[in-house]
Structures are given as C-alpha cells and as structure tokens.
mmCIF file of C-alpha atoms and ligand atoms in Angstrom:
data_model
loop_
_atom_site.group_PDB
_atom_site.id
_atom_site.type_symbol
_atom_site.label_atom_id
_atom_site.label_comp_id
_atom_site.label_asym_id
_atom_site.label_seq_id
_atom_site.Cartn_x
_atom_site.Cartn_y
_atom_site.Cartn_z
ATOM 1 C CA MET A 199 4.624 12.683 18.508
ATOM 2 C CA SER A 200 8.187 11.514 18.360
ATOM 3 C CA SER A 201 10.153 10.227 21.323
ATOM 4 C CA VAL A 202 13.609 10.870 19.920
ATOM 5 C CA PRO A 203 15.893 11.393 22.904
ATOM 6 C CA PRO A 204 17.969 14.573 23.156
ATOM 7 C CA PRO A 205 21.470 14.574 21.613
ATOM 8 C CA HIS A 206 24.003 12.563 23.648
ATOM 9 C CA ALA A 207 21.240 10.593 25.413
ATOM 10 C CA ARG A 208 21.994 6.883 25.451
ATOM 11 C CA VAL A 209 19.621 4.476 23.725
ATOM 12 C CA GLU A 210 20.342 0.752 23.768
ATOM 13 C CA ALA A 211 20.564 -0.979 20.379
ATOM 14 C CA HIS A 212 17.569 -3.206 21.159
ATOM 15 C CA GLU A 213 15.312 -0.322 22.188
ATOM 16 C CA GLN A 214 12.847 1.338 19.860
ATOM 17 C CA VAL A 215 12.515 5.047 19.323
ATOM 18 C CA GLU A 216 9.423 6.705 17.928
ATOM 19 C CA VAL A 217 10.184 8.994 15.045
ATOM 20 C CA GLU A 218 7.739 11.316 13.330
ATOM 21 C CA LEU A 219 8.222 11.831 9.613
ATOM 22 C CA THR A 220 6.317 13.487 6.837
ATOM 23 C CA VAL A 221 6.519 11.068 3.948
ATOM 24 C CA ASN A 222 5.116 12.129 0.582
ATOM 25 C CA GLY A 223 2.913 14.685 2.291
ATOM 26 C CA SER A 224 1.562 12.449 5.074
ATOM 27 C CA THR A 225 2.627 12.406 8.684
ATOM 28 C CA VAL A 226 3.533 9.026 10.078
ATOM 29 C CA THR A 227 5.066 7.821 13.331
ATOM 30 C CA VAL A 228 7.328 4.800 13.245
ATOM 31 C CA ALA A 229 9.005 2.874 16.038
ATOM 32 C CA VAL A 230 12.542 1.963 14.990
ATOM 33 C CA PRO A 231 15.751 0.741 16.581
ATOM 34 C CA PRO A 232 18.285 3.581 16.803
ATOM 35 C CA ARG A 233 20.525 2.103 14.123
ATOM 36 C CA MET A 234 17.830 1.471 11.520
ATOM 37 C CA HIS A 235 18.579 3.476 8.396
ATOM 38 C CA LEU A 236 15.928 5.463 6.603
ATOM 39 C CA ALA A 237 15.671 3.089 3.631
ATOM 40 C CA ASP A 238 14.762 0.173 5.921
ATOM 41 C CA ALA A 239 12.235 2.314 7.780
ATOM 42 C CA LEU A 240 10.605 3.374 4.505
ATOM 43 C CA ARG A 241 10.509 -0.149 3.134
ATOM 44 C CA ASP A 242 9.861 -2.289 6.204
ATOM 45 C CA ARG A 243 8.046 0.027 8.580
ATOM 46 C CA ILE A 244 6.005 2.130 6.169
ATOM 47 C CA GLY A 245 5.672 -0.274 3.256
ATOM 48 C CA LEU A 246 7.083 2.083 0.602
ATOM 49 C CA THR A 247 9.250 -0.378 -1.270
ATOM 50 C CA GLY A 248 9.951 1.937 -4.202
ATOM 51 C CA THR A 249 13.194 2.975 -2.521
ATOM 52 C CA HIS A 250 15.656 0.251 -3.505
ATOM 53 C CA LEU A 251 18.756 -0.942 -1.706
ATOM 54 C CA GLY A 252 21.868 -1.996 -3.597
ATOM 55 C CA CYS A 253 25.153 -1.635 -1.751
ATOM 56 C CA GLU A 254 23.914 -0.239 1.590
ATOM 57 C CA HIS A 255 27.104 1.729 2.028
ATOM 58 C CA GLY A 256 26.591 4.827 -0.037
ATOM 59 C CA VAL A 257 28.113 3.787 -3.360
ATOM 60 C CA CYS A 258 25.350 2.822 -5.771
ATOM 61 C CA GLY A 259 22.787 5.604 -5.193
ATOM 62 C CA MET A 260 19.809 3.239 -5.613
ATOM 63 C CA CYS A 261 18.342 4.406 -2.303
ATOM 64 C CA THR A 262 18.260 8.132 -3.138
ATOM 65 C CA VAL A 263 15.307 10.044 -1.649
ATOM 66 C CA LEU A 264 14.700 13.707 -0.863
ATOM 67 C CA VAL A 265 15.159 14.708 2.777
ATOM 68 C CA ASP A 266 13.907 18.244 3.353
ATOM 69 C CA GLY A 267 14.027 18.779 -0.394
ATOM 70 C CA VAL A 268 17.607 17.611 -0.944
ATOM 71 C CA ALA A 269 18.808 14.257 -2.281
ATOM 72 C CA ALA A 270 20.181 11.918 0.359
ATOM 73 C CA ARG A 271 21.297 8.304 0.379
ATOM 74 C CA ALA A 272 18.670 6.671 2.559
ATOM 75 C CA CYS A 273 21.068 3.845 3.463
ATOM 76 C CA LEU A 274 23.452 6.345 5.080
ATOM 77 C CA VAL A 275 20.919 8.248 7.167
ATOM 78 C CA PHE A 276 19.641 6.921 10.461
ATOM 79 C CA THR A 277 15.870 7.212 10.749
ATOM 80 C CA VAL A 278 16.206 8.937 14.118
ATOM 81 C CA GLN A 279 18.205 11.681 12.392
ATOM 82 C CA CYS A 280 15.161 12.378 10.236
ATOM 83 C CA ASP A 281 12.771 13.110 13.088
ATOM 84 C CA GLY A 282 10.508 15.921 11.884
ATOM 85 C CA ALA A 283 11.927 15.775 8.353
ATOM 86 C CA ASP A 284 9.991 15.981 5.110
ATOM 87 C CA ILE A 285 10.788 12.931 2.972
ATOM 88 C CA VAL A 286 9.884 12.413 -0.669
ATOM 89 C CA THR A 287 10.334 8.960 -2.149
ATOM 90 C CA VAL A 288 9.811 7.830 -5.722
ATOM 91 C CA GLU A 289 6.189 7.038 -4.816
ATOM 92 C CA GLY A 290 5.728 10.738 -4.075
ATOM 93 C CA LEU A 291 7.204 11.879 -7.387
ATOM 94 C CA GLY A 292 4.146 10.824 -9.350
ATOM 95 C CA SER A 293 1.413 8.241 -9.466
ATOM 96 C CA ALA A 294 0.488 5.751 -12.166
ATOM 97 C CA ASP A 295 -2.250 8.112 -13.287
ATOM 98 C CA GLU A 296 -0.288 11.323 -12.930
ATOM 99 C CA GLN A 297 3.361 10.749 -13.616
ATOM 100 C CA HIS A 298 6.031 13.370 -13.091
ATOM 101 C CA PRO A 299 7.615 14.626 -16.362
ATOM 102 C CA LEU A 300 10.794 12.782 -15.406
ATOM 103 C CA GLN A 301 8.888 9.498 -15.169
ATOM 104 C CA ARG A 302 7.228 10.121 -18.517
ATOM 105 C CA ALA A 303 10.583 10.953 -20.111
ATOM 106 C CA PHE A 304 12.191 7.782 -18.697
ATOM 107 C CA ALA A 305 9.365 5.750 -20.240
ATOM 108 C CA ALA A 306 9.608 7.579 -23.575
ATOM 109 C CA HIS A 307 13.378 7.014 -23.798
ATOM 110 C CA HIS A 308 13.290 3.408 -22.557
ATOM 111 C CA ALA A 309 15.608 4.648 -19.829
ATOM 112 C CA LEU A 310 15.518 1.422 -17.881
ATOM 113 C CA GLN A 311 16.142 -2.240 -18.349
ATOM 114 C CA CYS A 312 15.563 -4.166 -15.113
ATOM 115 C CA GLY A 313 14.430 -0.947 -13.415
ATOM 116 C CA PHE A 314 16.325 -1.555 -10.196
ATOM 117 C CA CYS A 315 18.240 1.722 -10.359
ATOM 118 C CA THR A 316 15.270 3.691 -11.681
ATOM 119 C CA PRO A 317 13.956 5.087 -8.345
ATOM 120 C CA GLY A 318 17.470 6.313 -7.511
ATOM 121 C CA MET A 319 17.951 7.742 -11.009
ATOM 122 C CA LEU A 320 14.612 9.559 -10.848
ATOM 123 C CA MET A 321 15.178 11.066 -7.418
ATOM 124 C CA SER A 322 18.759 11.968 -8.208
ATOM 125 C CA SER A 323 17.832 13.639 -11.503
ATOM 126 C CA TYR A 324 14.984 15.454 -9.743
ATOM 127 C CA ASP A 325 17.493 16.851 -7.260
ATOM 128 C CA LEU A 326 19.894 17.819 -10.050
ATOM 129 C CA LEU A 327 17.270 19.726 -12.056
ATOM 130 C CA ALA A 328 15.542 21.241 -9.022
ATOM 131 C CA ASN A 329 18.527 22.043 -6.794
ATOM 132 C CA GLY A 330 21.649 21.758 -8.953
ATOM 133 C CA PRO A 331 23.736 24.877 -9.584
ATOM 134 C CA ALA A 332 22.387 25.193 -13.130
ATOM 135 C CA GLY A 333 18.864 23.850 -12.405
ATOM 136 C CA THR A 334 17.137 22.906 -15.632
ATOM 137 C CA SER A 335 19.791 24.865 -17.579
ATOM 138 C CA VAL A 336 22.258 22.075 -16.955
ATOM 139 C CA ALA A 337 24.354 21.469 -20.081
ATOM 140 C CA PRO A 338 23.838 18.022 -21.682
ATOM 141 C CA ALA A 339 27.633 17.612 -21.715
ATOM 142 C CA ASP A 340 27.655 17.845 -17.910
ATOM 143 C CA LEU A 341 24.950 15.233 -17.395
ATOM 144 C CA PRO A 342 27.215 12.145 -17.386
ATOM 145 C CA THR A 343 29.232 13.602 -14.499
ATOM 146 C CA GLU A 344 26.227 15.057 -12.688
ATOM 147 C CA MET A 345 24.335 11.773 -12.878
ATOM 148 C CA SER A 346 27.299 9.598 -11.971
ATOM 149 C CA GLY A 347 26.119 9.245 -8.363
ATOM 150 C CA VAL A 348 23.741 6.448 -9.305
ATOM 151 C CA ILE A 349 25.030 3.261 -10.852
ATOM 152 C CA CYS A 350 23.010 1.333 -13.406
ATOM 153 C CA ARG A 351 24.182 -2.252 -13.651
ATOM 154 C CA CYS A 352 22.273 -2.758 -16.878
ATOM 155 C CA THR A 353 24.357 0.054 -18.421
ATOM 156 C CA GLY A 354 21.276 1.856 -19.651
ATOM 157 C CA TYR A 355 22.898 5.283 -19.389
ATOM 158 C CA ARG A 356 22.152 6.661 -22.862
ATOM 159 C CA GLY A 357 18.381 6.557 -22.412
ATOM 160 C CA ILE A 358 18.633 7.930 -18.884
ATOM 161 C CA LEU A 359 20.752 10.910 -19.943
ATOM 162 C CA ALA A 360 18.500 11.601 -22.943
ATOM 163 C CA ALA A 361 15.435 11.548 -20.670
ATOM 164 C CA VAL A 362 16.964 13.977 -18.177
ATOM 165 C CA ALA A 363 18.144 16.265 -21.005
ATOM 166 C CA ASP A 364 14.620 16.304 -22.492
ATOM 167 C CA VAL A 365 13.039 17.330 -19.199
ATOM 168 C CA ALA A 366 15.699 19.994 -18.652
ATOM 169 C CA ASP A 367 14.863 21.389 -22.101
ATOM 170 C CA ALA A 368 11.118 21.258 -21.559
ATOM 171 C CA TYR A 369 11.135 23.237 -18.290
ATOM 172 C CA PRO A 370 13.462 26.221 -18.654
ATOM 173 C CA GLU A 371 11.537 28.015 -15.882
ATOM 174 C CA GLY A 372 12.115 25.255 -13.381
ATOM 175 C CA LEU A 373 11.198 21.650 -12.714
ATOM 176 C CA PRO A 374 7.599 20.832 -11.662
ATOM 177 C CA GLU A 375 7.178 19.751 -8.032
ATOM 178 C CA PRO A 376 6.583 16.097 -7.081
ATOM 179 C CA ARG A 377 3.014 15.225 -8.018
ATOM 180 C CA ASN A 378 1.901 12.605 -5.543
ATOM 181 C CA ARG A 379 2.190 14.273 -2.171
ATOM 182 C CA THR A 380 -1.482 14.391 -1.176
ATOM 183 C CA PRO A 381 -1.958 13.361 2.458
ATOM 184 C CA ARG A 382 -2.902 9.722 2.855
ATOM 185 C CA THR A 383 -2.940 7.212 5.645
ATOM 186 C CA LEU A 384 0.465 5.606 5.921
ATOM 187 C CA LEU A 385 0.612 2.582 8.129
ATOM 188 C CA GLY A 386 3.722 2.946 10.212
ATOM 189 C CA ARG A 387 4.172 0.442 12.985
ATOM 190 C CA ALA A 388 3.572 3.148 15.470
ATOM 191 C CA GLY A 389 3.559 3.563 19.170
ATOM 192 C CA ARG A 390 5.327 0.371 20.160
ATOM 193 C CA THR A 391 8.457 -0.157 22.127
ATOM 194 C CA GLY A 392 10.395 -3.360 22.651
ATOM 195 C CA SER A 393 11.913 -5.665 20.114
ATOM 196 C CA GLY A 394 8.783 -7.215 18.589
ATOM 197 C CA ALA A 395 8.206 -6.519 14.948
ATOM 198 C CA GLY A 396 4.457 -6.579 14.554
ATOM 199 C CA PRO A 397 1.158 -6.864 16.353
ATOM 200 C CA THR A 398 0.722 -10.111 18.243
ATOM 201 C CA ASP A 399 -2.161 -11.869 20.006
ATOM 202 C CA GLU A 400 -0.945 -10.444 23.317
ATOM 203 C CA GLU A 401 -0.489 -6.958 21.957
ATOM 204 C CA PRO A 402 -3.243 -6.102 19.474
ATOM 205 C CA VAL A 403 -3.059 -3.085 17.233
ATOM 206 C CA ALA A 404 -4.418 0.107 18.754
ATOM 207 C CA ALA A 405 -7.907 0.884 17.507
ATOM 208 C CA PRO A 406 -8.074 4.261 15.811
ATOM 209 C CA ALA A 407 -11.113 6.429 16.499
ATOM 210 C CA GLU A 408 -11.957 6.289 12.822
ATOM 211 C CA VAL A 409 -10.675 4.451 9.790
ATOM 212 C CA ARG A 410 -9.241 6.787 7.183
ATOM 213 C CA LEU A 411 -8.570 6.061 3.555
ATOM 214 C CA PRO A 412 -5.660 7.308 1.477
ATOM 215 C CA ALA A 413 -6.218 10.002 -1.089
ATOM 216 C CA GLY A 414 -5.556 9.221 -4.723
ATOM 217 C CA ALA A 415 -6.409 6.336 -6.964
ATOM 218 C CA PRO A 416 -6.768 2.863 -5.422
ATOM 219 C CA THR A 417 -4.342 0.084 -6.319
ATOM 220 C CA ALA A 418 -7.219 -2.045 -7.507
ATOM 221 C CA ALA A 419 -10.962 -1.664 -7.902
ATOM 222 C CA VAL A 420 -13.258 -4.658 -7.754
ATOM 223 C CA GLU A 421 -16.883 -4.998 -8.846
ATOM 224 C CA VAL A 422 -18.626 -8.291 -8.277
ATOM 225 C CA ARG A 423 -22.293 -9.002 -9.005
ATOM 226 C CA SER A 424 -23.654 -12.319 -7.797
ATOM 227 C CA ARG A 425 -27.145 -13.734 -8.136
ATOM 228 C CA LEU A 426 -28.105 -15.504 -4.909
ATOM 229 C CA SER A 427 -31.029 -17.876 -4.530
ATOM 230 C CA ALA A 428 -31.936 -16.543 -1.044
ATOM 231 C CA PRO A 429 -34.513 -13.731 -0.647
ATOM 232 C CA VAL A 430 -33.203 -10.233 -0.057
ATOM 233 C CA GLU A 431 -34.308 -10.042 3.604
ATOM 234 C CA ALA A 432 -32.391 -13.223 4.426
ATOM 235 C CA VAL A 433 -29.293 -11.906 2.665
ATOM 236 C CA TRP A 434 -29.557 -8.597 4.503
ATOM 237 C CA ARG A 435 -29.735 -10.418 7.865
ATOM 238 C CA VAL A 436 -26.279 -11.833 7.122
ATOM 239 C CA LEU A 437 -24.841 -8.525 5.908
ATOM 240 C CA ASP A 438 -26.302 -6.652 8.873
ATOM 241 C CA ASP A 439 -24.626 -8.943 11.425
ATOM 242 C CA PHE A 440 -20.915 -8.162 11.407
ATOM 243 C CA ASP A 441 -20.010 -11.446 13.069
ATOM 244 C CA GLN A 442 -21.715 -13.413 10.276
ATOM 245 C CA LEU A 443 -20.357 -11.047 7.673
ATOM 246 C CA ALA A 444 -16.769 -11.600 8.869
ATOM 247 C CA ARG A 445 -17.280 -15.374 8.869
ATOM 248 C CA CYS A 446 -18.220 -15.215 5.206
ATOM 249 C CA LEU A 447 -15.002 -13.407 4.242
ATOM 250 C CA PRO A 448 -12.315 -15.908 3.191
ATOM 251 C CA GLY A 449 -9.499 -15.977 5.754
ATOM 252 C CA ALA A 450 -11.069 -13.344 8.030
ATOM 253 C CA SER A 451 -11.930 -13.593 11.704
ATOM 254 C CA LEU A 452 -13.508 -11.145 14.117
ATOM 255 C CA VAL A 453 -11.365 -10.568 17.204
ATOM 256 C CA GLU A 454 -13.220 -7.878 19.127
ATOM 257 C CA VAL A 455 -16.323 -5.730 18.825
ATOM 258 C CA LEU A 456 -15.467 -2.080 19.536
ATOM 259 C CA PRO A 457 -17.744 0.920 20.120
ATOM 260 C CA ASP A 458 -19.169 2.953 17.210
ATOM 261 C CA ASP A 459 -19.670 0.050 14.806
ATOM 262 C CA ARG A 460 -15.922 -0.651 14.730
ATOM 263 C CA TYR A 461 -14.450 -4.141 14.731
ATOM 264 C CA ARG A 462 -10.987 -5.486 15.316
ATOM 265 C CA GLY A 463 -10.163 -8.413 13.101
ATOM 266 C CA ARG A 464 -7.547 -10.525 11.465
ATOM 267 C CA ALA A 465 -7.305 -11.649 7.852
ATOM 268 C CA VAL A 466 -4.964 -14.163 6.310
ATOM 269 C CA VAL A 467 -4.209 -13.592 2.648
ATOM 270 C CA ALA A 468 -2.191 -16.252 0.916
ATOM 271 C CA LEU A 469 -1.102 -15.885 -2.650
ATOM 272 C CA GLY A 470 1.295 -18.371 -4.174
ATOM 273 C CA PRO A 471 4.299 -18.575 -1.852
ATOM 274 C CA VAL A 472 3.399 -15.379 0.009
ATOM 275 C CA LYS A 473 1.265 -15.610 3.131
ATOM 276 C CA LEU A 474 0.318 -12.441 4.963
ATOM 277 C CA SER A 475 -1.551 -12.080 8.223
ATOM 278 C CA PHE A 476 -3.194 -8.698 8.626
ATOM 279 C CA ASP A 477 -4.368 -7.235 11.911
ATOM 280 C CA GLY A 478 -6.686 -4.336 11.516
ATOM 281 C CA ILE A 479 -9.813 -2.395 12.141
ATOM 282 C CA ALA A 480 -13.040 -2.222 10.161
ATOM 283 C CA GLN A 481 -15.702 0.397 10.620
ATOM 284 C CA VAL A 482 -19.243 0.426 9.271
ATOM 285 C CA VAL A 483 -19.689 4.019 8.144
ATOM 286 C CA ASP A 484 -23.061 3.614 6.479
ATOM 287 C CA ARG A 485 -25.798 1.090 7.220
ATOM 288 C CA ASP A 486 -29.119 1.492 5.396
ATOM 289 C CA ALA A 487 -31.568 -1.239 6.394
ATOM 290 C CA ASP A 488 -34.295 0.060 4.037
ATOM 291 C CA GLU A 489 -32.063 0.021 0.975
ATOM 292 C CA HIS A 490 -30.064 -3.007 2.208
ATOM 293 C CA ARG A 491 -26.763 -1.184 1.778
ATOM 294 C CA LEU A 492 -23.627 -1.256 3.855
ATOM 295 C CA ARG A 493 -20.359 0.635 3.533
ATOM 296 C CA VAL A 494 -17.301 -0.579 5.422
ATOM 297 C CA LEU A 495 -13.882 1.056 5.647
ATOM 298 C CA ALA A 496 -11.026 -1.169 6.742
ATOM 299 C CA HIS A 497 -7.337 -0.993 7.224
ATOM 300 C CA GLY A 498 -4.770 -3.510 8.323
ATOM 301 C CA ALA A 499 -1.049 -4.146 8.426
ATOM 302 C CA ASP A 500 1.117 -7.231 8.650
ATOM 303 C CA SER A 501 4.425 -7.621 10.439
ATOM 304 C CA GLY A 502 6.340 -7.657 7.143
ATOM 305 C CA GLY A 503 5.404 -4.109 6.193
ATOM 306 C CA SER A 504 2.459 -4.852 3.918
ATOM 307 C CA ALA A 505 -0.540 -2.651 4.414
ATOM 308 C CA THR A 506 -3.993 -2.680 2.954
ATOM 309 C CA GLN A 507 -6.898 -0.296 3.181
ATOM 310 C CA ALA A 508 -10.293 -0.850 1.648
ATOM 311 C CA ASP A 509 -13.534 0.955 0.954
ATOM 312 C CA ILE A 510 -16.156 -1.769 0.548
ATOM 313 C CA ARG A 511 -19.759 -1.175 -0.485
ATOM 314 C CA LEU A 512 -22.234 -4.034 -0.286
ATOM 315 C CA ALA A 513 -25.810 -3.873 -1.529
ATOM 316 C CA ALA A 514 -28.569 -6.454 -1.782
ATOM 317 C CA SER A 515 -31.501 -5.891 -4.120
ATOM 318 C CA PRO A 516 -34.442 -8.139 -5.031
ATOM 319 C CA ASP A 517 -33.875 -10.242 -8.154
ATOM 320 C CA GLY A 518 -36.973 -12.330 -8.856
ATOM 321 C CA GLU A 519 -37.259 -14.636 -5.863
ATOM 322 C CA GLY A 520 -33.602 -14.250 -5.117
ATOM 323 C CA THR A 521 -31.148 -11.426 -4.578
ATOM 324 C CA LEU A 522 -28.581 -9.548 -6.578
ATOM 325 C CA LEU A 523 -25.581 -9.021 -4.294
ATOM 326 C CA SER A 524 -23.289 -6.188 -5.371
ATOM 327 C CA ALA A 525 -19.821 -5.807 -3.905
ATOM 328 C CA ASP A 526 -17.726 -2.809 -4.946
ATOM 329 C CA ALA A 527 -14.341 -2.354 -3.355
ATOM 330 C CA ALA A 528 -11.513 0.131 -3.749
ATOM 331 C CA LEU A 529 -8.278 -1.409 -2.456
ATOM 332 C CA PHE A 530 -5.148 0.483 -1.473
ATOM 333 C CA LEU A 531 -2.128 -1.803 -1.114
ATOM 334 C CA SER A 532 1.441 -1.117 -0.098
ATOM 335 C CA GLY A 533 4.448 -3.201 0.813
ATOM 336 C CA ARG A 534 4.969 -6.792 -0.353
ATOM 337 C CA ILE A 535 1.341 -7.318 -1.227
ATOM 338 C CA ALA A 536 1.450 -4.397 -3.668
ATOM 339 C CA GLN A 537 4.186 -6.143 -5.638
ATOM 340 C CA PHE A 538 1.568 -8.355 -7.273
ATOM 341 C CA GLY A 539 0.497 -5.355 -9.290
ATOM 342 C CA ARG A 540 -2.921 -3.855 -9.626
ATOM 343 C CA ALA A 541 -4.240 -6.240 -12.270
ATOM 344 C CA LEU A 542 -3.462 -9.425 -10.361
ATOM 345 C CA ALA A 543 -4.492 -7.918 -7.021
ATOM 346 C CA GLY A 544 -7.819 -7.006 -8.611
ATOM 347 C CA ASP A 545 -8.318 -10.513 -10.017
ATOM 348 C CA VAL A 546 -7.499 -12.204 -6.721
ATOM 349 C CA SER A 547 -9.755 -9.840 -4.769
ATOM 350 C CA LYS A 548 -12.556 -10.543 -7.234
ATOM 351 C CA ARG A 549 -12.204 -14.279 -6.621
ATOM 352 C CA MET A 550 -12.309 -13.723 -2.879
ATOM 353 C CA PHE A 551 -15.496 -11.656 -3.181
ATOM 354 C CA GLU A 552 -17.053 -14.424 -5.281
ATOM 355 C CA ARG A 553 -16.296 -16.866 -2.455
ATOM 356 C CA PHE A 554 -17.739 -14.364 -0.016
ATOM 357 C CA ALA A 555 -20.979 -14.225 -2.030
ATOM 358 C CA ALA A 556 -21.244 -18.042 -1.984
ATOM 359 C CA SER A 557 -20.834 -18.063 1.808
ATOM 360 C CA VAL A 558 -23.466 -15.333 2.228
ATOM 361 C CA GLU A 559 -25.860 -17.364 0.075
ATOM 362 C CA HIS A 560 -25.295 -20.444 2.192
ATOM 363 C CA ALA A 561 -25.795 -18.541 5.460
ATOM 364 C CA ALA A 562 -28.917 -16.801 4.141
ATOM 365 C CA ASN A 563 -30.469 -20.045 2.912
ATOM 366 C CA THR A 564 -29.689 -22.177 5.947
ATOM 367 C CA GLY A 565 -29.963 -19.546 8.671
ATOM 368 C CA GLU A 566 -26.773 -21.001 10.127
ATOM 369 C CA ALA A 567 -23.885 -18.817 11.157
ATOM 370 C CA PRO A 568 -21.147 -19.882 8.790
ATOM 371 C CA GLN A 569 -17.948 -21.302 10.178
ATOM 372 C CA PRO A 570 -15.094 -18.827 9.836
ATOM 373 C CA ALA A 571 -14.141 -19.083 6.162
ATOM 374 C CA ALA A 572 -10.756 -20.682 5.631
ATOM 375 C CA ALA A 573 -8.040 -18.743 3.894
ATOM 376 C CA PRO A 574 -8.297 -19.519 0.197
ATOM 377 C CA ASN A 575 -5.959 -22.094 -1.260
ATOM 378 C CA PRO A 576 -3.067 -19.847 -2.289
ATOM 379 C CA ILE A 577 -1.901 -21.822 -5.293
ATOM 380 C CA ARG A 578 -5.391 -22.366 -6.687
ATOM 381 C CA LEU A 579 -6.260 -18.713 -6.151
ATOM 382 C CA LEU A 580 -3.136 -17.486 -7.881
ATOM 383 C CA PHE A 581 -3.441 -19.851 -10.824
ATOM 384 C CA SER A 582 -7.134 -19.301 -11.381
ATOM 385 C CA ALA A 583 -6.577 -15.525 -11.404
ATOM 386 C CA LEU A 584 -3.668 -15.896 -13.826
ATOM 387 C CA LEU A 585 -5.698 -18.235 -16.013
ATOM 388 C CA ASP A 586 -8.563 -15.744 -16.167
ATOM 389 C CA ARG A 587 -6.126 -13.025 -17.159
ATOM 390 C CA LEU A 588 -4.610 -15.167 -19.916
ATOM 391 C CA ARG A 589 -8.051 -16.061 -21.258
ATOM 392 C CA ARG A 590 -9.063 -12.406 -21.356
ATOM 393 C CA ASN A 591 -5.828 -11.415 -23.078
ATOM 394 C CA ASN A 592 -6.305 -14.115 -25.720
ATOM 395 C CA ALA A 593 -9.996 -13.421 -26.277
HETATM 396 S S1 LIG B 832 22.009 1.343 -1.254
HETATM 397 FE FE1 LIG B 832 22.372 3.363 -0.627
HETATM 398 S S2 LIG B 832 23.988 4.002 -1.900
HETATM 399 FE FE2 LIG B 832 23.759 1.915 -2.402
HETATM 400 S S1 LIG B 833 18.018 -0.520 -15.324
HETATM 401 FE FE1 LIG B 833 18.832 -2.237 -14.307
HETATM 402 S S2 LIG B 833 20.177 -1.369 -12.869
HETATM 403 FE FE2 LIG B 833 19.603 0.296 -14.068
#
C-alpha cells in the first residue's frame, strides 16, 4: 500500500514516502524521499541497476524505461509521481536465457561498444517500434532521427540502427512484448520512514510470513559434494540445529529465532573491495530427519541496494564410515552483488559452501558448537575463484 499524500499536500524533503510500483510484473513498495527520481529508486532501492544514468537532466536518454507502456526518462520523473504505475526496465525486456528480439539483434549487429547506452537504446527502440506512429513499419531512413533521443558516446550508431531496422523488418505484425515480466520477489526497502537508508541493529527488517523466491532462472547455481569423516547421524545433528548450521556458514550469524522454523540473520559477504552486510530471513521449508535432508529458503538485502535470495538444499548420506554432504543452491542476485556476473558469483558461492562443509565436519566430529564462522578473506576468496576459472579455461 502506498502512502503518497494527496496533491498539494506538503512533504518535507527529509521525509520518506511509500510508493507502490509494479516493476517488470512484480509489485514492490519502496520508501523514498519526495525528490528521489525513478532511476535512483530503481537502482538504489530495488537493486535493478540495468537502468543507467548519464546526464541526469534529460539529455542523454541512458535512463529510458517504460512507464505505463510509454518511454520516459527515469531521471526526470519523481518516484512519487509513479505511484501505481507499471514500469518496465531493461531487465524486464528479456532474460539471459530468453532475450527479446531487440536484444538478440543488438548482439548480432555488435550494436554496442562499452554498453553504457545500451539499456536506453533498447528501451527507446522498443518504444519506437511498439508505440511510434509507424510501429514496426518505420522507414530505415527515419531511424537516425527517431533514435536520436539516446546518445552513444562510443559512436556505435551504425550497428544500433541496423539492429533496430532488422527487428522492424522481422515483425511486420507488431513487436513482441517484453519477455521477462513474470512476478518475482523484488526487495524494495519497504515500510520505513525517516532518513535511515537500511536496516540497522535497532530497527531490524520486518519478518515476512514466508520467504518467496523469484520466478525465472537463478543468477548462479551451485553444487558442492564433500566427503566428511564424521558419521551421518553426527552430521545430521549439526544440520538439524539451525544455530549450529548458521555458525558453520562463513560470515553468517543468527540474530533471532522466529515462529514456524523461520530465522532472522545477518551475513557479511566480502569480495575484493566490496563488502556487503545482508539482513534477512531464512525459513526451513522441508526437514526430513529420516532422509537427512533439509531445504532452506532465504532472502536478504543490504543498505546499498544489493539483494540476494537463495534456495538451498542440504543432504547427508552415508559414505562408508563417513558422510557425503550435498549442497545444492540456486542463487538470485540483484544490485551491486550481481555485477560480479553469474560465473564468478557461482565460483565464490562454491568456495563458501566448501568452507561450510569443513565447519560442519569439525562440529560433527568434535560435538562442539562452532564459533560463528568469520567472513571469508575477501581478497583470497576473489583470487582463488578467479584462479580456478583461469585454470578451467586453460584446461
Ligand atoms: S540520465 Fe536521464 S536523460 Fe541522461
Ligand atoms: S556503446 Fe558505449 S555509450 Fe553507447
């Protein structure tokens, strides 16, 4: 529910207003200052950093998104003006696995160099072919003028115009709709007033009744199999005790036990120069003591707009006198953390699960509750993941 005041009501610049948006098919509530423009809300509050900012005064077109189906410069629209609006960003146009024809054509024509203008070019060309006076019948000769609202500083215009012309040709009956608008959980910084930017010790994140996962393909999928020397029953005792389980996760700590097998926690993820502190909720949705299986859904957000959601399945099975510990995780990342890309995010997550397995083995063998695992050394983690990747590429 939004709390946008009626027209002419006075809101102080330092106050926050709750705005409800539908972004790429999902409803999200964000708390924003009244003068925050839509591009900042998308990037910093919702973690959708595909919308780029160049000039921030309506000249370059980098920030183009669709607002109620029509192209708009997100740097010129206040978020509060968009209350109740349907927004489509470049993330909603298509996904890595199912790209929109425009995205495929841009790739085929090498219609980008640094790529900074590309989200604006894609959304602007979508608007032209979907809503322009000639639709997909636009004449190629008109494209330079029609596309002049977005500036490419790499001067890659030839490829861009060829890509748009190709798509116009291919769809005489009309441009296909955006392809990535399935509802998913978007982590807006919702429901808060005041000037603080993120959850704090004094003001923990609200615990949702259930943890939901986004639809669509995960950013990264991780499969780790570790052979532990401890017997399966001892390993299960650690997995079955969420306090011990959290202590084994690198950088994680349990803050509060909530009803219905839900847990409030904090996780510090450090990668190279980037250090993120996530506050979030985990929920055990399946616990099978006979089969020694556990499924945990988790989501968390940091104050910088990064968000992560995870579907983690843990299983322990007898392996001689020891145990085979299986960890399978589907990770959904957005915001700064997603900028590492799916391959590196997968490698780093794999390393963290390997450390987790070592801690579980120690706890199972000694019967001691492990100390909360320290956040992994960011430089070592980053370099070992990169090194692994290089070795695989050269193999
Ligand atoms: S950033 Fe919006 S037009 Fe340049
Ligand atoms: S590709 Fe670099 S700004 Fe357009």
